[in-house]
Tab-separated table of C-alpha atoms and ligand atoms in Angstrom:
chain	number	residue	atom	x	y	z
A	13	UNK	CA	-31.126	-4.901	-21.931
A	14	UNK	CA	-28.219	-4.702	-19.179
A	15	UNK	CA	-24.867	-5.036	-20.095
A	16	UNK	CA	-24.589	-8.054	-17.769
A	17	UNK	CA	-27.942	-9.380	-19.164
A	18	UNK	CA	-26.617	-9.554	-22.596
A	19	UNK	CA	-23.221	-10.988	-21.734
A	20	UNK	CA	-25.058	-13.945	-19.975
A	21	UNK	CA	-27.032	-14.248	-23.511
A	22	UNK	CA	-24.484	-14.150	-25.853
A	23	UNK	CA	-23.273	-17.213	-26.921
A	24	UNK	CA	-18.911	-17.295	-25.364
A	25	UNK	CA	-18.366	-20.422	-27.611
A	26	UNK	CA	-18.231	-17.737	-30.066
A	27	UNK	CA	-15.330	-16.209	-28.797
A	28	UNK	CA	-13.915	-15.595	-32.328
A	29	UNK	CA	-16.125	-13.090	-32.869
A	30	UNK	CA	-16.384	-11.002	-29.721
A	31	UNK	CA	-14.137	-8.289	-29.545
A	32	UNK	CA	-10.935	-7.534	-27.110
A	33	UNK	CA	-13.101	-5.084	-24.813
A	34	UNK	CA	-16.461	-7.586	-24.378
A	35	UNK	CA	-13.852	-10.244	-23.311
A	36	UNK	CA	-12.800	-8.302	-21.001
A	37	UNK	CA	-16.202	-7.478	-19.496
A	38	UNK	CA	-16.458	-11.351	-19.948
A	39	UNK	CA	-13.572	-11.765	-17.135
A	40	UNK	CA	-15.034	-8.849	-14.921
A	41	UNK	CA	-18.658	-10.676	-14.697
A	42	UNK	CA	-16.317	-14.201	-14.434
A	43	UNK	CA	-14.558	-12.378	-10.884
A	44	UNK	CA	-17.474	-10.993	-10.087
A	45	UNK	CA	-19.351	-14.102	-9.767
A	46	UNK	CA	-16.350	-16.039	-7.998
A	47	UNK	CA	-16.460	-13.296	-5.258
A	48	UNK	CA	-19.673	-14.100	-4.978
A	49	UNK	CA	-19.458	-17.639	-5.127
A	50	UNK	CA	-16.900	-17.100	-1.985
A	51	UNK	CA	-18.659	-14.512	-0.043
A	52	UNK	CA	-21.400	-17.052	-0.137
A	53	UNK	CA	-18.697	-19.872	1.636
A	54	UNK	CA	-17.771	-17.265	4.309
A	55	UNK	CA	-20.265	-18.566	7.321
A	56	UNK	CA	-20.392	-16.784	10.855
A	57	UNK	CA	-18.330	-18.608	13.154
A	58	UNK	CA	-16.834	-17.265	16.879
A	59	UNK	CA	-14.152	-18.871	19.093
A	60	UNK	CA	-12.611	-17.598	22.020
A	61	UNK	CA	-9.679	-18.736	24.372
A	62	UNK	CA	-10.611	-21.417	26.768
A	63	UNK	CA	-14.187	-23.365	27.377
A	64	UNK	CA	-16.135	-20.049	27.560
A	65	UNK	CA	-19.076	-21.431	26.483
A	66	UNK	CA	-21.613	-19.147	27.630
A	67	UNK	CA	-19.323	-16.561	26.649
A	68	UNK	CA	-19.327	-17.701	22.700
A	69	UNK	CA	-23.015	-18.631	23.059
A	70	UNK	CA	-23.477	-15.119	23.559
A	71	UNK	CA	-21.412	-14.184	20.735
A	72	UNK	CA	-23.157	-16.597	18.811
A	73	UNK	CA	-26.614	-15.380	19.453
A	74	UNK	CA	-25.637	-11.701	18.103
A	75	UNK	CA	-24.441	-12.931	14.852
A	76	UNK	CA	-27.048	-15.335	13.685
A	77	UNK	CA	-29.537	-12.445	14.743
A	78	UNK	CA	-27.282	-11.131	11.084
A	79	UNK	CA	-25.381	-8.703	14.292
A	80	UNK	CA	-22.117	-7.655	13.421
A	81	UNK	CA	-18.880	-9.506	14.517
A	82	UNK	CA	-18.159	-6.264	16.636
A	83	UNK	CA	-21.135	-6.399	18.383
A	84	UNK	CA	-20.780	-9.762	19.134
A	85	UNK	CA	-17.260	-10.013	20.636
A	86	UNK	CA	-18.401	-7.108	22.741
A	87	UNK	CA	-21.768	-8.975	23.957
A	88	UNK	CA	-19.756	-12.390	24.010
A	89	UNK	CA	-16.835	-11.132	26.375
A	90	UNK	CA	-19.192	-9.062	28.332
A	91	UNK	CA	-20.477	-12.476	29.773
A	92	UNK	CA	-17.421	-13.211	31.304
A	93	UNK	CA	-16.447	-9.543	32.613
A	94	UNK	CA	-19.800	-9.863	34.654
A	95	UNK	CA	-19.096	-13.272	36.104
A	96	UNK	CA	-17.996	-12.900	39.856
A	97	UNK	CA	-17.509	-16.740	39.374
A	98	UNK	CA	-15.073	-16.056	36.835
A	99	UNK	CA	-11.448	-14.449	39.055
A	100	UNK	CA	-9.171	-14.129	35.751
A	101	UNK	CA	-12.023	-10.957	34.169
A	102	UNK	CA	-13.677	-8.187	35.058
A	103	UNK	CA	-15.690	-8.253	38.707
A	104	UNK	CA	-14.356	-10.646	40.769
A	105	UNK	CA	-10.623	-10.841	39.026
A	106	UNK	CA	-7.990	-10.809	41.158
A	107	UNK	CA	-6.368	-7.722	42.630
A	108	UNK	CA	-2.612	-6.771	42.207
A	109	UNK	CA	-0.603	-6.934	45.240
A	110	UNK	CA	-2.253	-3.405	46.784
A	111	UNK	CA	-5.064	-5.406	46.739
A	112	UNK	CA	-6.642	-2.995	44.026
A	113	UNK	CA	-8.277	-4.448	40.717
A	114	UNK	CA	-7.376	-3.258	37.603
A	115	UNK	CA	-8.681	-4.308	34.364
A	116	UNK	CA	-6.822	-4.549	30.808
A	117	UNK	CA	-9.140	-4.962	27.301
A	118	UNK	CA	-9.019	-3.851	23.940
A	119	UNK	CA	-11.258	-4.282	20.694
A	120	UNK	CA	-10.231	-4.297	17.002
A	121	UNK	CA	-12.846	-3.918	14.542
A	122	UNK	CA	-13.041	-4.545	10.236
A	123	UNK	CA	-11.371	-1.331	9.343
A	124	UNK	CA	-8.442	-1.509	11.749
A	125	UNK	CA	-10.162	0.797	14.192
A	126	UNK	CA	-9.304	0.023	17.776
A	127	UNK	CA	-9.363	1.052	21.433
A	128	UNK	CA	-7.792	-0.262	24.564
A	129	UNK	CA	-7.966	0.651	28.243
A	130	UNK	CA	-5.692	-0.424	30.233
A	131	UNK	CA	-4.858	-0.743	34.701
A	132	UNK	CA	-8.463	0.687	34.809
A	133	UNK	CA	-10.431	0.542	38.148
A	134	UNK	CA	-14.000	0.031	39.328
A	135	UNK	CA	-15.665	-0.687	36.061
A	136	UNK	CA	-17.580	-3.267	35.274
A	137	UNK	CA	-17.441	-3.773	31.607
A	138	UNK	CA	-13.489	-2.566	30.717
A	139	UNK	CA	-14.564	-3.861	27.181
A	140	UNK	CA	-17.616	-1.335	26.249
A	141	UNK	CA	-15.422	1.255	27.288
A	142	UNK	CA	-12.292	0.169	25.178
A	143	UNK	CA	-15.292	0.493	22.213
A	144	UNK	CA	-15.934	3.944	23.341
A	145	UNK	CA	-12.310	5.263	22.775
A	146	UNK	CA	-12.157	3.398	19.871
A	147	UNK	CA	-15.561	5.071	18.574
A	148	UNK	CA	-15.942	8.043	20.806
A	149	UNK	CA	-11.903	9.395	20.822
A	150	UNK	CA	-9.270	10.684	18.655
A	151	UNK	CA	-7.121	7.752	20.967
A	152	UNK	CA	-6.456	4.587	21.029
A	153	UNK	CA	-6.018	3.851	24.408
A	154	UNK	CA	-6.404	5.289	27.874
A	155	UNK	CA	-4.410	4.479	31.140
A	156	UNK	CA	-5.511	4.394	34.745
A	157	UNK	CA	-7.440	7.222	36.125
A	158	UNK	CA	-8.033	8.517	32.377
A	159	UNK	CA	-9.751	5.562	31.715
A	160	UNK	CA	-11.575	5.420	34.143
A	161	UNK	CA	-12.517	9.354	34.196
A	162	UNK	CA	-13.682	8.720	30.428
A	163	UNK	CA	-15.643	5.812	31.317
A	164	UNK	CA	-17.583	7.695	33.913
A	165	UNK	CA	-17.940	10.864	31.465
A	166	UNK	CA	-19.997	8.058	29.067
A	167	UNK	CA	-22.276	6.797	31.312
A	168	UNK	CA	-20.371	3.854	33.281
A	169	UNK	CA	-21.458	3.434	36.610
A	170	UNK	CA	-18.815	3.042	39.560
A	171	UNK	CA	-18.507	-0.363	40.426
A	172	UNK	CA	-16.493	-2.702	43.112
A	173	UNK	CA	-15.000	-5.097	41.373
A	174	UNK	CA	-13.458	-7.067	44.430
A	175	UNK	CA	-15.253	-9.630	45.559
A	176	UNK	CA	-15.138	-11.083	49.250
A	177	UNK	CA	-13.748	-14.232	47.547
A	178	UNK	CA	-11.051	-12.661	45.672
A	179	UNK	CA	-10.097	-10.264	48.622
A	180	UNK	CA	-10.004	-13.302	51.573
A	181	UNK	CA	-7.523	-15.012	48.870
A	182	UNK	CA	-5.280	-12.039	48.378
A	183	UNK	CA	-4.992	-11.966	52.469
A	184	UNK	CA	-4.031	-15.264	52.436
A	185	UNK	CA	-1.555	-14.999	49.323
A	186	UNK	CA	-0.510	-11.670	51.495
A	187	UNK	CA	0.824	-13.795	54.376
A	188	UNK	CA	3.787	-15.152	52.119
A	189	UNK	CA	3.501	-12.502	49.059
A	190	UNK	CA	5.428	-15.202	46.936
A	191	UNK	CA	4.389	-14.488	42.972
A	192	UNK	CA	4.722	-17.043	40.606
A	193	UNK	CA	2.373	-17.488	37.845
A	194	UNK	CA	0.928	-20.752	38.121
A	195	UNK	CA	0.001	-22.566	35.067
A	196	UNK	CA	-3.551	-23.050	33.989
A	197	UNK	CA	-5.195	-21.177	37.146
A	198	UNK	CA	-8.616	-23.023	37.208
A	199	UNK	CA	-8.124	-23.791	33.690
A	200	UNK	CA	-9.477	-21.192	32.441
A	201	UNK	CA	-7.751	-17.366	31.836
A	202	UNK	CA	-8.332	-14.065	30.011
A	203	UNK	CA	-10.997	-14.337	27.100
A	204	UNK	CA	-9.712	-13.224	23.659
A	205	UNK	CA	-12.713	-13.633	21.259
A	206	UNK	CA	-12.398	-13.249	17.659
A	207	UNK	CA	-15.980	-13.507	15.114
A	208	UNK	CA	-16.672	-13.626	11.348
A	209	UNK	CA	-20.219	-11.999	10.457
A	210	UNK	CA	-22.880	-12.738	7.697
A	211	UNK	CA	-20.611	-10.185	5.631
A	212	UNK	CA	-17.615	-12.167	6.275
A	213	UNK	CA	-16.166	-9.036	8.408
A	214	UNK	CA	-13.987	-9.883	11.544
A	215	UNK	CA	-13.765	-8.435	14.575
A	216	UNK	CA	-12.061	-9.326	18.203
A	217	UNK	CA	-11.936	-9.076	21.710
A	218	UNK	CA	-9.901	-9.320	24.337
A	219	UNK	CA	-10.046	-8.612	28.414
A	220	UNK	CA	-8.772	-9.623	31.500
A	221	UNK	CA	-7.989	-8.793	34.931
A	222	UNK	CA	-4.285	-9.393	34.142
A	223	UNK	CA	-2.279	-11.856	36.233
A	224	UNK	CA	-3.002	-12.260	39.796
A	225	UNK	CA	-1.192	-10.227	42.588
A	226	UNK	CA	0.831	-8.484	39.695
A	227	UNK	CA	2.847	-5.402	40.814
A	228	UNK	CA	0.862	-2.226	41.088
A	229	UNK	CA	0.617	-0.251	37.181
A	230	UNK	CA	1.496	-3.318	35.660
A	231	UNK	CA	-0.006	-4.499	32.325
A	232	UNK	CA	0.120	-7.433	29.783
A	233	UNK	CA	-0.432	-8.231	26.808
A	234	UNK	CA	-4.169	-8.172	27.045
A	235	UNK	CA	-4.860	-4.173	25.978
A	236	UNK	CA	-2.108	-3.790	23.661
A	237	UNK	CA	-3.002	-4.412	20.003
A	238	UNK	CA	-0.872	-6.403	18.138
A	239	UNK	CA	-0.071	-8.614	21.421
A	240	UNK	CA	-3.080	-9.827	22.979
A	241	UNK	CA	-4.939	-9.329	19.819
A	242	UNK	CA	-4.949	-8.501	16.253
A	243	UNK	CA	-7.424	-8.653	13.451
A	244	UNK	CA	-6.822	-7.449	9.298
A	245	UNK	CA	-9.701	-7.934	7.919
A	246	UNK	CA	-7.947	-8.993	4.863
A	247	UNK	CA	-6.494	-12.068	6.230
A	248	UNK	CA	-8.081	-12.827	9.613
A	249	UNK	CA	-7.689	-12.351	13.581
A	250	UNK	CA	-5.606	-13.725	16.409
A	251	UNK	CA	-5.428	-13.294	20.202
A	252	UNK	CA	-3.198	-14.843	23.175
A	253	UNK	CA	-3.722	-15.562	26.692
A	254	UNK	CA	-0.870	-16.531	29.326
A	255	UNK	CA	1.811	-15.160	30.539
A	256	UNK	CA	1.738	-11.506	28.754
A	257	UNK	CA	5.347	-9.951	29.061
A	258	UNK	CA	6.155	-13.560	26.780
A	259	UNK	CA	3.719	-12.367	24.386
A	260	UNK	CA	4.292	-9.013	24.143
A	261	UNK	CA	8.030	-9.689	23.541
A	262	UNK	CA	7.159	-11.352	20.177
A	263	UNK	CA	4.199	-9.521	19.192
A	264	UNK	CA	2.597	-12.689	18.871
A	265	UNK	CA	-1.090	-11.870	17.691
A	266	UNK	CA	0.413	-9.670	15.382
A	267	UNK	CA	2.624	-12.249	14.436
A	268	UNK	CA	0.295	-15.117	13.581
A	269	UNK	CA	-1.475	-12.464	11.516
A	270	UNK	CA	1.048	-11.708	9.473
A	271	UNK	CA	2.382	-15.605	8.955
A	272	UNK	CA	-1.349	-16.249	7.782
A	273	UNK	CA	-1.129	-13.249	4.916
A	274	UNK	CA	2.412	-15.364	3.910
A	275	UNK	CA	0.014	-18.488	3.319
A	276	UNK	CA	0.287	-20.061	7.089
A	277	UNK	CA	-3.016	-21.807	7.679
A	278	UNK	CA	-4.558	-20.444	11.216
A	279	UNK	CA	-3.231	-23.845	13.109
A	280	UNK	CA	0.961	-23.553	11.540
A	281	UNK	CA	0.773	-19.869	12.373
A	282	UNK	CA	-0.120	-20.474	16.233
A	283	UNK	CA	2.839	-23.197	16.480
A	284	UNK	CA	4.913	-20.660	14.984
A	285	UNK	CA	3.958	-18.053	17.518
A	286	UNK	CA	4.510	-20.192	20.257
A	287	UNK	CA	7.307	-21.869	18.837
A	288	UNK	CA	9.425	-17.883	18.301
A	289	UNK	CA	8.179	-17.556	22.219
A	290	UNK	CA	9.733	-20.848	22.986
A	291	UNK	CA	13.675	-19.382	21.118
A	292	UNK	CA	13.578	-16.735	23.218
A	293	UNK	CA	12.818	-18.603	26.242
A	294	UNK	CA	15.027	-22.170	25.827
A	295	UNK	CA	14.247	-24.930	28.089
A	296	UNK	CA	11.694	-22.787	30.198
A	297	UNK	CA	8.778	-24.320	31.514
A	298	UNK	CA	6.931	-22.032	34.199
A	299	UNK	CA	4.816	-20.893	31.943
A	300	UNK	CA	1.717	-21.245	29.742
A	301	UNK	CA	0.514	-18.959	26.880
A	302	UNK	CA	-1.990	-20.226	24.442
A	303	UNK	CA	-2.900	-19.061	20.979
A	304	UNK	CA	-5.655	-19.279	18.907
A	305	UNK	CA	-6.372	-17.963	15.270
A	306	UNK	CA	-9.208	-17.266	12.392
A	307	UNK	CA	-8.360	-17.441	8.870
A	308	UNK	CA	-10.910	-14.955	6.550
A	309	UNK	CA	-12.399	-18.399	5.242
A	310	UNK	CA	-13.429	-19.111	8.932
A	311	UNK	CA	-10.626	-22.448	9.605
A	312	UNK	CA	-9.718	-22.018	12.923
A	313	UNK	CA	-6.218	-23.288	14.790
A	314	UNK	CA	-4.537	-22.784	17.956
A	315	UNK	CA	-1.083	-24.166	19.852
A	316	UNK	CA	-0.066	-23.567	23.467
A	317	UNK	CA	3.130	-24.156	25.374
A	318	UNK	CA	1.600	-26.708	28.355
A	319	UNK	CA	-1.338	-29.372	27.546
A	320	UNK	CA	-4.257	-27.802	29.285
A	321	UNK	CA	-5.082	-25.326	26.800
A	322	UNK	CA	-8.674	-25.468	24.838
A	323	UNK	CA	-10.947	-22.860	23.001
A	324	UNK	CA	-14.541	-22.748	22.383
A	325	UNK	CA	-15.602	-22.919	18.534
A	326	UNK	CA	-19.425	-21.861	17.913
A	327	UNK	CA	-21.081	-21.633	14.327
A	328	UNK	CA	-24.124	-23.355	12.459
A	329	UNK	CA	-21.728	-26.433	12.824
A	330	UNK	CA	-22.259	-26.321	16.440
A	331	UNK	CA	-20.072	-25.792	19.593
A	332	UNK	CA	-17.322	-27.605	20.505
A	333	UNK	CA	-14.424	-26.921	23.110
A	334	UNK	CA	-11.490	-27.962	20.839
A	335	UNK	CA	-8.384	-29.224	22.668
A	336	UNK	CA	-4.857	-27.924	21.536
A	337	UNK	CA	-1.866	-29.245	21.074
A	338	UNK	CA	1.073	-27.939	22.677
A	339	UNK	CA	4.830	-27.397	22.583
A	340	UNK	CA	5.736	-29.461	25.789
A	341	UNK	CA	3.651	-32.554	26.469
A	342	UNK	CA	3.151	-33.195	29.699
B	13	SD4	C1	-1.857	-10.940	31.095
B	13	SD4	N1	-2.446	-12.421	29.316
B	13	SD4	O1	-2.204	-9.968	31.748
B	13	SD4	C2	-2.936	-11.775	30.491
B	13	SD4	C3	-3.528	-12.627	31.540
B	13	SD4	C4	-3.468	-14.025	31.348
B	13	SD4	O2	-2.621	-15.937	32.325
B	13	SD4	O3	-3.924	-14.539	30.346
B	13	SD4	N2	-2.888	-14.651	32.356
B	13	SD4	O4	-0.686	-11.277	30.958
């Protein structure tokens, strides 16, 4: 008979009788069932910044095929890199003020592996390729021409990413060049996506054109781990959108990470990242940045800076687009 066969039989109630080392065993088989007991609460759930719903549906799809979260983040953001509809990611974002578009992303997987590209040009799918030099490099991210050298070296194919939509509006922008970042743009942004699989593993996303008619070379938060995004699979995952330089200056996804491992619960640790933003930045209201968060037991939370800001929840609960509430109101 097993060892864990003939704990179940013998009778505990007798615990007078069993000796120091079987109670101990007793205890092991006690933990091991109450991990079990809560791997079996952790359910696959994905949200991402904004109403992407086709985006999460995507995401969605891949993990109750059993897919990993990494897989779907990947698939899930994908949706929104290839929509020309779509002028905040991938083809179709708008340019920087060369008129030239360049595309941030980065991708964080269970085991803390990651890979970023960032200011990268003419590829379609920035995202797949952050995977590659997270799977395929001794790097963690690659800049510019690198990038985009790499990408082409794995198979990418060359693609133009501005559309005659997004080029007629940079002419026009062109005939006063006046940058401000305008809150909200179409209500929808850069898609961070973070996802909990059947194992309970979690995984994110995150990519973006960057911020319209931006200087030439620059980059946000978007690519850089610990700012745009950030998972431990310990604990759980977080990722921004907004105004990057703001979060970059407070680490925020890292942040909100770290205030859930101190107990926060996914919705306290987004105020608190917006709310550190907010010190640094007193009485300031021209711009938005919007968090959201996962806990490793799949609750969900997220705070933003202007009303306006919602994210897209999917799991066997549903979808919903769940609004946010935010630091200034109204
Ligand atoms: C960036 N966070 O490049 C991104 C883009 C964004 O509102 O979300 N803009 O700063």
């Amino acid at each position: 008979m097993k060892r864990r066969n003939f704990l179940k039989k013998s009778s505990l109630s007798t615990a007078g009788i069993i000796s120091a080392p079987v109670l101990a065993s007793c205890k092991t088989e006690t933990s091991t069932n109450t991990a079990n007991a809560m791997a079996a609460v952790i359910k696959p759930i994905v949200i991402c910044t904004w109403n992407f719903q086709n985006a999460s549906a995507k995401a969605w799809e891949v993990l109750s095929a059993n897919g990993s979260a990494l897989d779907a983040v990947e698939e899930g953001v994908k949706v929104e890199e290839a929509d020309t509809n779509n002028q905040t990611v991938g083809v179709g974002g708008r340019p920087d003020r060369e008129g030239r578009v360049t595309l941030d992303a980065c991708i964080m997987d269970k085991d803390a592996n990651c890979g970023s590209v960032m200011c990268m040009e003419n590829i379609a799918h920035p995202i797949s390729v952050a995977r590659k030099v997270m799977e395929e490099t001794p790097h963690v991210i690659l800049a510019g021409k690198g990038a985009e050298l790499f990408a082409y070296q794995q198979g990418f194919e060359k693609t133009n990413l501005l559309t005659e939509q997004s080029r007629k509006e940079w002419e026009e922008w062109k005939k006063e060049s006046k940058y401000e970042t305008i809150i909200n743009i179409e209500n929808h942004d850069t898609i961070g996506m973070l996802a909990i699989d059947a194992n309970g593993d979690i995984a994110g996303a995150c990519t973006t054109s960057g911020m319209g008619y931006k200087m030439a070379g620059r980059v946000g938060d978007s690519p850089i781990i610990g700012a745009g995004l950030y998972v431990d699979n310990e604990v759980g995952g977080a990722t921004a959108t907004g105004v990057g330089e703001e979060v970059v200056r407070t680490v925020g996804s890292f942040l909100i990470v770290e205030l859930m491992r101190q107990g926060k619960s996914p919705q306290d640790a987004c105020e608190e990242g917006v709310k550190r933003i907010m010190k640094k930045n007193e009485g300031r209201k021209d711009f938005q940045i919007g968090f959201i968060a996962v806990n490793k037991n799949g609750e969900t939370g997220g705070y933003c800076v202007h009303p306006g800001f919602t994210y897209r929840e999917f799991s066997e609960n549903g979808h919903e687009n769940k609004s946010v509430e935010s630091f200034y109101n109204g």
